[in-house]
Each structure stands twice: as structure tokens, then as C-alpha cells.
Coordinates of C-alpha atoms in Angstrom, one line a residue:
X142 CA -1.9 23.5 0.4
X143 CA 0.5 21.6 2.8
X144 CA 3.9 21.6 1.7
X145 CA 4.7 17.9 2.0
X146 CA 8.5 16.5 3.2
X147 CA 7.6 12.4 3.5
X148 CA 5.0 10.4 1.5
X149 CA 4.1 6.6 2.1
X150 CA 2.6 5.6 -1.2
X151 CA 0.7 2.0 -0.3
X152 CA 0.2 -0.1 -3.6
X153 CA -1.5 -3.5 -4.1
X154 CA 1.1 -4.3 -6.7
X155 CA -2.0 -4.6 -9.2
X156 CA -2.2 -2.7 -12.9
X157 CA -3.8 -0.1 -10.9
X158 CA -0.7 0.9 -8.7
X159 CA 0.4 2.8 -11.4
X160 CA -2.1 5.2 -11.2
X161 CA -1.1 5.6 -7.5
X162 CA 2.4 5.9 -8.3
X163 CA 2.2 8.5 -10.8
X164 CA 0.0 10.9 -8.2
X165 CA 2.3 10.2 -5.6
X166 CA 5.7 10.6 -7.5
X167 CA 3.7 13.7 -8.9
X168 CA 3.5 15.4 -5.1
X169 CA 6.8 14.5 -3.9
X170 CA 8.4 16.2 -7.0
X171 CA 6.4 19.3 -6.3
X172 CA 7.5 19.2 -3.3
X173 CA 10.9 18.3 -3.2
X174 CA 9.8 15.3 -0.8
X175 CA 10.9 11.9 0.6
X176 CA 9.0 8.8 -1.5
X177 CA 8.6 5.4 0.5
X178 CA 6.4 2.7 -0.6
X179 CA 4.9 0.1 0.6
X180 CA 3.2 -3.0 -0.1
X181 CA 1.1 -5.3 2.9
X182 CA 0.7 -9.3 2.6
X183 CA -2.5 -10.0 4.6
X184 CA -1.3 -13.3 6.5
X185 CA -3.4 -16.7 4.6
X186 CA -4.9 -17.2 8.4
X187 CA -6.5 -14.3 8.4
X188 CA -8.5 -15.5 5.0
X189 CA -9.1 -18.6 7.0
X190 CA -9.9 -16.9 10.2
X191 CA -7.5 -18.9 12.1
X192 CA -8.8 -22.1 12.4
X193 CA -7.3 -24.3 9.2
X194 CA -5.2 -27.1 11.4
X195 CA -2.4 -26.4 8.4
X196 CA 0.8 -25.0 8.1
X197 CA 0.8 -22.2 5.9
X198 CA 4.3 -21.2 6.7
X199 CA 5.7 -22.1 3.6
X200 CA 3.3 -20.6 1.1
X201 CA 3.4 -17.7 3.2
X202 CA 6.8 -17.2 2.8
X203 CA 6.8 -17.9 -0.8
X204 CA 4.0 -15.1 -0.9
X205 CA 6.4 -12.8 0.4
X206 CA 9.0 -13.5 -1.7
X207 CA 7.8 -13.2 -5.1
X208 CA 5.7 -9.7 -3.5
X209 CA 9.2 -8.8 -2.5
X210 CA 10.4 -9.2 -5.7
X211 CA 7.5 -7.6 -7.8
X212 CA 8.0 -4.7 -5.4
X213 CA 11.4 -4.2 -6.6
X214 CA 11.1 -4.6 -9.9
X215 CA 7.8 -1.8 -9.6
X216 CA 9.3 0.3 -6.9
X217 CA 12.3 0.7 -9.1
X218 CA 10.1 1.4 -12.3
X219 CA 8.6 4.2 -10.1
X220 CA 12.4 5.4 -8.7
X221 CA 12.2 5.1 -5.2
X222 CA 15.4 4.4 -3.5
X223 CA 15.9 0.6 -2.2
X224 CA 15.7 1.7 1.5
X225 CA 12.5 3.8 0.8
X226 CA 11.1 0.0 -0.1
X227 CA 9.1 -1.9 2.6
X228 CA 6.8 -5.0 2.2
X229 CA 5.4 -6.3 5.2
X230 CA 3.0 -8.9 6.6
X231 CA 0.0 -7.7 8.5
X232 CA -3.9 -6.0 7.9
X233 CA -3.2 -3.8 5.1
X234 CA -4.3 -0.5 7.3
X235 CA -2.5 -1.3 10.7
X236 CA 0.6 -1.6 9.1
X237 CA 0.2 1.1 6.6
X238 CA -0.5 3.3 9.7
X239 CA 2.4 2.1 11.6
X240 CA 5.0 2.7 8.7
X241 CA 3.2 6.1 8.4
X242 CA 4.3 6.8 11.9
X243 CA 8.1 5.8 11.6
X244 CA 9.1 7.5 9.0
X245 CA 7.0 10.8 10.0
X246 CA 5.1 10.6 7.0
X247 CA 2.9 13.4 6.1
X248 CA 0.9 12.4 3.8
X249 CA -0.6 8.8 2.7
X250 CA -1.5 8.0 -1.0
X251 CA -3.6 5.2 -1.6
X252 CA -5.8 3.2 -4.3
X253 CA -9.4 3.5 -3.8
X254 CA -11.9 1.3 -5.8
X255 CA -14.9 3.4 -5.2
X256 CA -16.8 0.7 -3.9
X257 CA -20.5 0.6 -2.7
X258 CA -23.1 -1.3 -1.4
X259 CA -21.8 -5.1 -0.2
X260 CA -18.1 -4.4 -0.8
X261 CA -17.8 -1.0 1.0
X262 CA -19.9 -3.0 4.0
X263 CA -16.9 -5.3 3.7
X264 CA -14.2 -2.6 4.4
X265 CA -11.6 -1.4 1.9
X266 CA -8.1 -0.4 3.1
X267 CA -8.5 3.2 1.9
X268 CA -11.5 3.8 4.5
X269 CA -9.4 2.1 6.8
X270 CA -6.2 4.2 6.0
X271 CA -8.3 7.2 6.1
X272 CA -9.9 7.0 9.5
X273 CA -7.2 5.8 11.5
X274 CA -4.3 8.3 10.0
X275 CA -2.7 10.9 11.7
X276 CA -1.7 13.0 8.3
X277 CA -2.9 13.7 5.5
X278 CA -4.3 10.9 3.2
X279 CA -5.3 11.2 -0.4
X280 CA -7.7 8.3 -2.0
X281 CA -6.9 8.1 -5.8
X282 CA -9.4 6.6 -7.4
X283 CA -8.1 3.9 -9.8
X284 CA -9.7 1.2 -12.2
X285 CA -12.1 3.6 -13.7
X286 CA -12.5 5.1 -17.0
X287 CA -12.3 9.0 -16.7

């Protein structure tokens, strides 16, 4: 098993984030590792595909402010440091991916639904943070009686 130094835990910021966290806080204690977390806002025009003639500027920033705040407030719960906190706006993967890179991450951990059928045909951001990473990634699955 890799011995693992940085670890971007991506949450949704749902009830299910917890179950993330506690895997992820899990690792990096066995492993004496770095903890950053992050949490993606999908811009409202990409819901819209583009083409709404309004300005979502405001709601958008709103978004990101009370995301920024329930961040805090969770990241803080799950003790990682204030400069180990990012929320960012963006597609969910691309930016999980990117941060992944900066920090020289080594290993993703991410919420995965277990979808099938229609809603795995519509993409989830674990299949998406799984094929485009370039370390390890670890899907754990959430929302699901065990």
C-alpha cells in the first residue's frame, strides 16, 4: 500500500460528506499526511447551458458565500487547517483535478453514489475524478445502508 503525504478530500457539503471525511481523515492519520479539502460550485450557466439572457452574478456570488461558509463550519468539524480549505467555482472534476495537481496530491477521496442506468449515463463526478487523475483515487461509497 502507498504510503500517502497529501490528500484532497472533495465533498458536496451534503450529510454524506461525512462519510467521506471520516475515510479520508482515517488515511492521512495513518499516514501522518497533509489533509486539504475541497468543495466545487458548478457555475448557474452551466445548468442553463449558457443561454438564459440574465445576470446570475449575484446569486452566484451569494452561492459562494454561504458554500464558503458551510465549508468552514464542516471543514473545521473535520480539523483541517484554514489554508488546507478551498472552494472554488468550476465543473466539479476539472477543478478537483487541478487542485490535485497544485498541491501534489497523492491521493483523491471522493463520494460516489453508485449510480446506474440513466444517472451513471449522465456522468457523476467520481467517474470523472477517477479517469482524468494522475494519483491515486478512492470512490467511498456513501448514502447506502451497509
Amino acid at each position: 500500500m502507498a504510503n500517502y503525504t497529501k490528500i484532497l478530500m472533495a465533498v458536496d457539503l451534503t450529510d454524506d460528506s461525512a462519510e467521506v471525511a471520516e475515510r479520508a481523515r482515517a488515511i492521512a492519520t495513518n499516514n501522518s499526511a497533509e489533509l486539504h479539502i475541497i468543495h466545487v460550485i458548478e457555475p448557474l450557466s452551466f445548468a442553463y447551458g449558457g443561454d438564459i439572457p440574465m445576470d446570475f452574478s449575484g446569486i452566484q456570488d451569494e452561492i459562494h458565500q454561504q458554500a464558503s461558509q458551510q465549508l468552514e463550519k464542516f471543514a473545521t468539524e473535520q480539523g483541517v487547517a484554514a489554508d488546507r480549505r478551498h472552494v472554488v467555482l468550476g465543473r466539479p472534476e476539472v477543478e478537483i483535478h487541478a487542485l490535485a495537481e497544485e498541491i501534489g496530491a497523492d491521493l483523491i477521496v471522493v463520494g460516489s453514489h453508485g449510480r446506474y442506468g440513466l444517472a451513471l449515463l449522465m456522468g457523476s463526478t467520481a467517474n470523472g475524478v477517477l479517469h482524468g487523475a494522475t494519483c491515486d483515487v478512492l470512490a467511498v461509497r456513501v448514502g447506502v445502508s451497509r
